[in-house]
PDB file of C-alpha atoms in Angstrom:
ATOM      1  CA  MET A   1     -10.814   8.242 -21.449  1.00  0.00           C
ATOM      2  CA  ALA A   2     -10.032   4.952 -19.736  1.00  0.00           C
ATOM      3  CA  SER A   3     -10.606   4.729 -16.017  1.00  0.00           C
ATOM      4  CA  LYS A   4      -7.549   4.652 -13.804  1.00  0.00           C
ATOM      5  CA  THR A   5      -6.735   1.783 -11.456  1.00  0.00           C
ATOM      6  CA  LEU A   6      -5.547   1.792  -7.856  1.00  0.00           C
ATOM      7  CA  LEU A   7      -4.025  -1.465  -6.694  1.00  0.00           C
ATOM      8  CA  ILE A   8      -4.199  -2.057  -2.945  1.00  0.00           C
ATOM      9  CA  VAL A   9      -1.834  -4.760  -1.713  1.00  0.00           C
ATOM     10  CA  ALA A  10      -2.668  -5.438   1.921  1.00  0.00           C
ATOM     11  CA  HIS A  11      -1.167  -8.008   4.247  1.00  0.00           C
ATOM     12  CA  ALA A  12      -4.053  -8.811   6.586  1.00  0.00           C
ATOM     13  CA  PRO A  13      -3.266 -11.762   8.870  1.00  0.00           C
ATOM     14  CA  SER A  14      -5.695 -10.785  11.664  1.00  0.00           C
ATOM     15  CA  PRO A  15      -9.230  -9.456  12.075  1.00  0.00           C
ATOM     16  CA  ASN A  16      -7.872  -5.965  12.829  1.00  0.00           C
ATOM     17  CA  THR A  17      -5.603  -5.862   9.775  1.00  0.00           C
ATOM     18  CA  GLU A  18      -8.541  -7.144   7.716  1.00  0.00           C
ATOM     19  CA  LYS A  19     -10.447  -4.073   8.953  1.00  0.00           C
ATOM     20  CA  LEU A  20      -7.588  -1.915   7.659  1.00  0.00           C
ATOM     21  CA  ALA A  21      -7.620  -3.581   4.227  1.00  0.00           C
ATOM     22  CA  LYS A  22     -11.388  -3.110   4.013  1.00  0.00           C
ATOM     23  CA  ALA A  23     -11.021   0.538   5.077  1.00  0.00           C
ATOM     24  CA  ALA A  24      -8.458   1.090   2.313  1.00  0.00           C
ATOM     25  CA  TYR A  25     -10.794  -0.469  -0.231  1.00  0.00           C
ATOM     26  CA  ASP A  26     -13.813   1.485   1.023  1.00  0.00           C
ATOM     27  CA  GLY A  27     -11.904   4.783   1.089  1.00  0.00           C
ATOM     28  CA  ALA A  28     -10.646   4.345  -2.467  1.00  0.00           C
ATOM     29  CA  ASN A  29     -14.164   3.391  -3.570  1.00  0.00           C
ATOM     30  CA  HIS A  30     -15.726   6.588  -2.263  1.00  0.00           C
ATOM     31  CA  PRO A  31     -18.871   7.315  -4.320  1.00  0.00           C
ATOM     32  CA  ASP A  32     -17.461  10.648  -5.519  1.00  0.00           C
ATOM     33  CA  ILE A  33     -14.297   9.027  -6.917  1.00  0.00           C
ATOM     34  CA  ALA A  34     -14.489   7.189 -10.226  1.00  0.00           C
ATOM     35  CA  ILE A  35     -11.536   4.834 -10.485  1.00  0.00           C
ATOM     36  CA  ASN A  36     -11.098   1.060 -10.534  1.00  0.00           C
ATOM     37  CA  VAL A  37      -9.921  -0.352  -7.213  1.00  0.00           C
ATOM     38  CA  LEU A  38      -8.354  -3.783  -6.792  1.00  0.00           C
ATOM     39  CA  LEU A  39      -7.601  -5.279  -3.374  1.00  0.00           C
ATOM     40  CA  LYS A  40      -5.149  -8.172  -3.298  1.00  0.00           C
ATOM     41  CA  SER A  41      -3.017  -9.965  -0.765  1.00  0.00           C
ATOM     42  CA  PRO A  42       0.757  -9.809  -1.261  1.00  0.00           C
ATOM     43  CA  GLN A  43       0.914 -13.507  -2.134  1.00  0.00           C
ATOM     44  CA  ASP A  44      -1.779 -13.136  -4.817  1.00  0.00           C
ATOM     45  CA  THR A  45      -0.265 -10.055  -6.452  1.00  0.00           C
ATOM     46  CA  GLN A  46       1.732 -10.560  -9.629  1.00  0.00           C
ATOM     47  CA  PRO A  47       3.900  -8.173 -11.670  1.00  0.00           C
ATOM     48  CA  GLU A  48       1.066  -7.905 -14.220  1.00  0.00           C
ATOM     49  CA  ASP A  49      -1.145  -6.401 -11.511  1.00  0.00           C
ATOM     50  CA  ILE A  50       1.390  -3.642 -10.879  1.00  0.00           C
ATOM     51  CA  MET A  51       1.896  -3.105 -14.598  1.00  0.00           C
ATOM     52  CA  ALA A  52      -1.860  -2.506 -14.999  1.00  0.00           C
ATOM     53  CA  ALA A  53      -2.074  -0.096 -12.050  1.00  0.00           C
ATOM     54  CA  ASP A  54      -1.892   3.682 -12.104  1.00  0.00           C
ATOM     55  CA  ALA A  55      -1.036   3.783  -8.395  1.00  0.00           C
ATOM     56  CA  LEU A  56      -0.386   1.417  -5.506  1.00  0.00           C
ATOM     57  CA  LEU A  57      -1.328   1.456  -1.834  1.00  0.00           C
ATOM     58  CA  LEU A  58       0.577  -1.038   0.271  1.00  0.00           C
ATOM     59  CA  GLY A  59      -0.375  -2.150   3.761  1.00  0.00           C
ATOM     60  CA  THR A  60       1.907  -4.335   5.842  1.00  0.00           C
ATOM     61  CA  THR A  61       2.421  -5.416   9.386  1.00  0.00           C
ATOM     62  CA  GLU A  62       5.658  -4.933  11.246  1.00  0.00           C
ATOM     63  CA  ASN A  63       7.188  -8.277  12.174  1.00  0.00           C
ATOM     64  CA  LEU A  64      10.416  -8.385  14.159  1.00  0.00           C
ATOM     65  CA  ALA A  65      11.087  -4.716  13.293  1.00  0.00           C
ATOM     66  CA  TYR A  66      10.719  -5.450   9.567  1.00  0.00           C
ATOM     67  CA  MET A  67       7.966  -5.755   6.979  1.00  0.00           C
ATOM     68  CA  ALA A  68       5.894  -8.926   6.921  1.00  0.00           C
ATOM     69  CA  GLY A  69       7.513 -11.861   5.157  1.00  0.00           C
ATOM     70  CA  LEU A  70       4.715 -12.001   2.592  1.00  0.00           C
ATOM     71  CA  THR A  71       5.248  -8.316   1.822  1.00  0.00           C
ATOM     72  CA  LYS A  72       8.942  -9.000   1.259  1.00  0.00           C
ATOM     73  CA  ASP A  73       7.997 -11.962  -0.939  1.00  0.00           C
ATOM     74  CA  PHE A  74       5.762  -9.633  -2.996  1.00  0.00           C
ATOM     75  CA  PHE A  75       8.765  -7.411  -3.697  1.00  0.00           C
ATOM     76  CA  ASP A  76      11.064 -10.379  -4.328  1.00  0.00           C
ATOM     77  CA  ARG A  77       8.706 -11.644  -7.039  1.00  0.00           C
ATOM     78  CA  CYS A  78       7.757  -8.331  -8.620  1.00  0.00           C
ATOM     79  CA  TYR A  79      10.713  -5.953  -8.242  1.00  0.00           C
ATOM     80  CA  TYR A  80      12.733  -6.679 -11.376  1.00  0.00           C
ATOM     81  CA  ALA A  81       9.706  -7.355 -13.562  1.00  0.00           C
ATOM     82  CA  VAL A  82       8.376  -3.818 -13.000  1.00  0.00           C
ATOM     83  CA  LEU A  83      11.588  -1.895 -12.315  1.00  0.00           C
ATOM     84  CA  GLU A  84      12.059  -0.340 -15.748  1.00  0.00           C
ATOM     85  CA  HIS A  85       8.347  -0.004 -16.523  1.00  0.00           C
ATOM     86  CA  LYS A  86       6.701   1.627 -13.507  1.00  0.00           C
ATOM     87  CA  GLN A  87       9.107   4.382 -12.482  1.00  0.00           C
ATOM     88  CA  GLY A  88       7.192   7.310 -11.001  1.00  0.00           C
ATOM     89  CA  LEU A  89       4.274   5.097  -9.905  1.00  0.00           C
ATOM     90  CA  PRO A  90       2.286   6.989  -7.243  1.00  0.00           C
ATOM     91  CA  PHE A  91       2.591   5.027  -4.023  1.00  0.00           C
ATOM     92  CA  ALA A  92       1.387   5.206  -0.423  1.00  0.00           C
ATOM     93  CA  LEU A  93       2.099   2.976   2.557  1.00  0.00           C
ATOM     94  CA  TYR A  94       0.565   2.119   5.880  1.00  0.00           C
ATOM     95  CA  ILE A  95       2.250  -0.015   8.520  1.00  0.00           C
ATOM     96  CA  ARG A  96       0.467  -1.717  11.406  1.00  0.00           C
ATOM     97  CA  ALA A  97       3.228  -1.681  14.008  1.00  0.00           C
ATOM     98  CA  GLY A  98       3.050  -3.083  17.489  1.00  0.00           C
ATOM     99  CA  PHE A  99       6.252  -1.233  18.328  1.00  0.00           C
ATOM    100  CA  ASP A 100       7.293   1.836  16.319  1.00  0.00           C
ATOM    101  CA  GLY A 101       7.485   0.852  12.629  1.00  0.00           C
ATOM    102  CA  THR A 102      10.906   2.430  12.133  1.00  0.00           C
ATOM    103  CA  GLY A 103      12.637  -0.666  10.720  1.00  0.00           C
ATOM    104  CA  THR A 104       9.779  -1.388   8.344  1.00  0.00           C
ATOM    105  CA  LYS A 105       9.599   2.213   7.157  1.00  0.00           C
ATOM    106  CA  LEU A 106      13.348   2.281   6.475  1.00  0.00           C
ATOM    107  CA  ALA A 107      13.276  -1.020   4.584  1.00  0.00           C
ATOM    108  CA  MET A 108      10.311   0.160   2.521  1.00  0.00           C
ATOM    109  CA  LYS A 109      12.019   3.462   1.731  1.00  0.00           C
ATOM    110  CA  THR A 110      15.033   1.580   0.404  1.00  0.00           C
ATOM    111  CA  ILE A 111      12.897  -0.598  -1.880  1.00  0.00           C
ATOM    112  CA  ILE A 112      10.701   2.275  -3.096  1.00  0.00           C
ATOM    113  CA  THR A 113      13.763   4.412  -3.802  1.00  0.00           C
ATOM    114  CA  GLY A 114      15.213   1.568  -5.880  1.00  0.00           C
ATOM    115  CA  LEU A 115      11.967   1.198  -7.816  1.00  0.00           C
ATOM    116  CA  ARG A 116      11.833   4.993  -8.270  1.00  0.00           C
ATOM    117  CA  TRP A 117       8.189   5.089  -7.235  1.00  0.00           C
ATOM    118  CA  ASN A 118       6.685   8.392  -6.107  1.00  0.00           C
ATOM    119  CA  GLN A 119       5.600   8.227  -2.471  1.00  0.00           C
ATOM    120  CA  ILE A 120       2.774  10.754  -2.380  1.00  0.00           C
ATOM    121  CA  GLN A 121       2.329  10.995   1.390  1.00  0.00           C
ATOM    122  CA  ASP A 122       4.369  10.261   4.483  1.00  0.00           C
ATOM    123  CA  THR A 123       4.145   6.673   5.645  1.00  0.00           C
ATOM    124  CA  LEU A 124       1.172   6.129   7.931  1.00  0.00           C
ATOM    125  CA  ILE A 125       2.418   4.181  10.952  1.00  0.00           C
ATOM    126  CA  LEU A 126      -0.346   2.750  13.118  1.00  0.00           C
ATOM    127  CA  LYS A 127       1.619   1.936  16.241  1.00  0.00           C
ATOM    128  CA  GLY A 128       0.946   0.534  19.655  1.00  0.00           C
ATOM    129  CA  ASP A 129      -2.184  -1.152  20.891  1.00  0.00           C
ATOM    130  CA  TRP A 130      -5.100  -1.402  18.464  1.00  0.00           C
ATOM    131  CA  GLN A 131      -7.218   1.742  18.123  1.00  0.00           C
ATOM    132  CA  GLU A 132     -10.369   2.033  16.033  1.00  0.00           C
ATOM    133  CA  VAL A 133      -9.087   5.394  14.732  1.00  0.00           C
ATOM    134  CA  PHE A 134      -6.579   3.373  12.668  1.00  0.00           C
ATOM    135  CA  VAL A 135      -9.466   2.354  10.399  1.00  0.00           C
ATOM    136  CA  GLU A 136     -10.378   5.991   9.711  1.00  0.00           C
ATOM    137  CA  GLN A 137      -6.762   6.929   9.062  1.00  0.00           C
ATOM    138  CA  VAL A 138      -6.289   4.184   6.462  1.00  0.00           C
ATOM    139  CA  GLU A 139      -9.602   5.032   4.825  1.00  0.00           C
ATOM    140  CA  GLU A 140      -8.526   8.682   4.537  1.00  0.00           C
ATOM    141  CA  LEU A 141      -5.124   7.717   3.116  1.00  0.00           C
ATOM    142  CA  ALA A 142      -6.759   5.554   0.439  1.00  0.00           C
ATOM    143  CA  MET A 143      -9.349   8.202  -0.369  1.00  0.00           C
ATOM    144  CA  THR A 144      -6.664  10.865  -0.766  1.00  0.00           C
ATOM    145  CA  LEU A 145      -4.614   8.662  -3.074  1.00  0.00           C
ATOM    146  CA  ALA A 146      -7.656   7.658  -5.151  1.00  0.00           C
ATOM    147  CA  ALA A 147      -8.883  11.258  -5.491  1.00  0.00           C
ATOM    148  CA  GLY A 148      -5.428  12.403  -6.577  1.00  0.00           C
ATOM    149  CA  ILE A 149      -5.227   9.668  -9.179  1.00  0.00           C
ATOM    150  CA  GLU A 150      -8.661  10.506 -10.559  1.00  0.00           C
ATOM    151  CA  ALA A 151      -7.810  14.229 -10.708  1.00  0.00           C
ATOM    152  CA  GLY A 152      -4.479  13.564 -12.431  1.00  0.00           C
ATOM    153  CA  ILE A 153      -2.485  15.098  -9.567  1.00  0.00           C
ATOM    154  CA  TYR A 154      -0.316  12.000  -9.218  1.00  0.00           C
TER     155      TYR A 154
END
């Protein structure tokens, strides 16, 4: 049986958001979980990457009460190319929000609903001042998604 693939698309414009992307990658690559894990930036992700994935974990920052521009660009470039082919794709999301993440979460829900992807867990909003616990929370989210993919739950 072919190994399954988790695509992590993480917008990481700062050292702290880079820690979150690394935590997502490390969590999905837990030694007890046997799946392929790809970590890409939004600007480097192409529709073919989504087409080859069995699930997607997206990380974005909140900018001006909305998703990061590069995250929006990712959807602008990939949306229609995958729309009819990846319905039901297991999906999870984390948002690094200086304020409350509400605008970003709502915008993401609209896009994900249109794509008909399956959001497997509530959006993880990491809000307020930086806390090291954010790293653990993202790692756990990625590990949960990866384990579910491997087990065939999602």
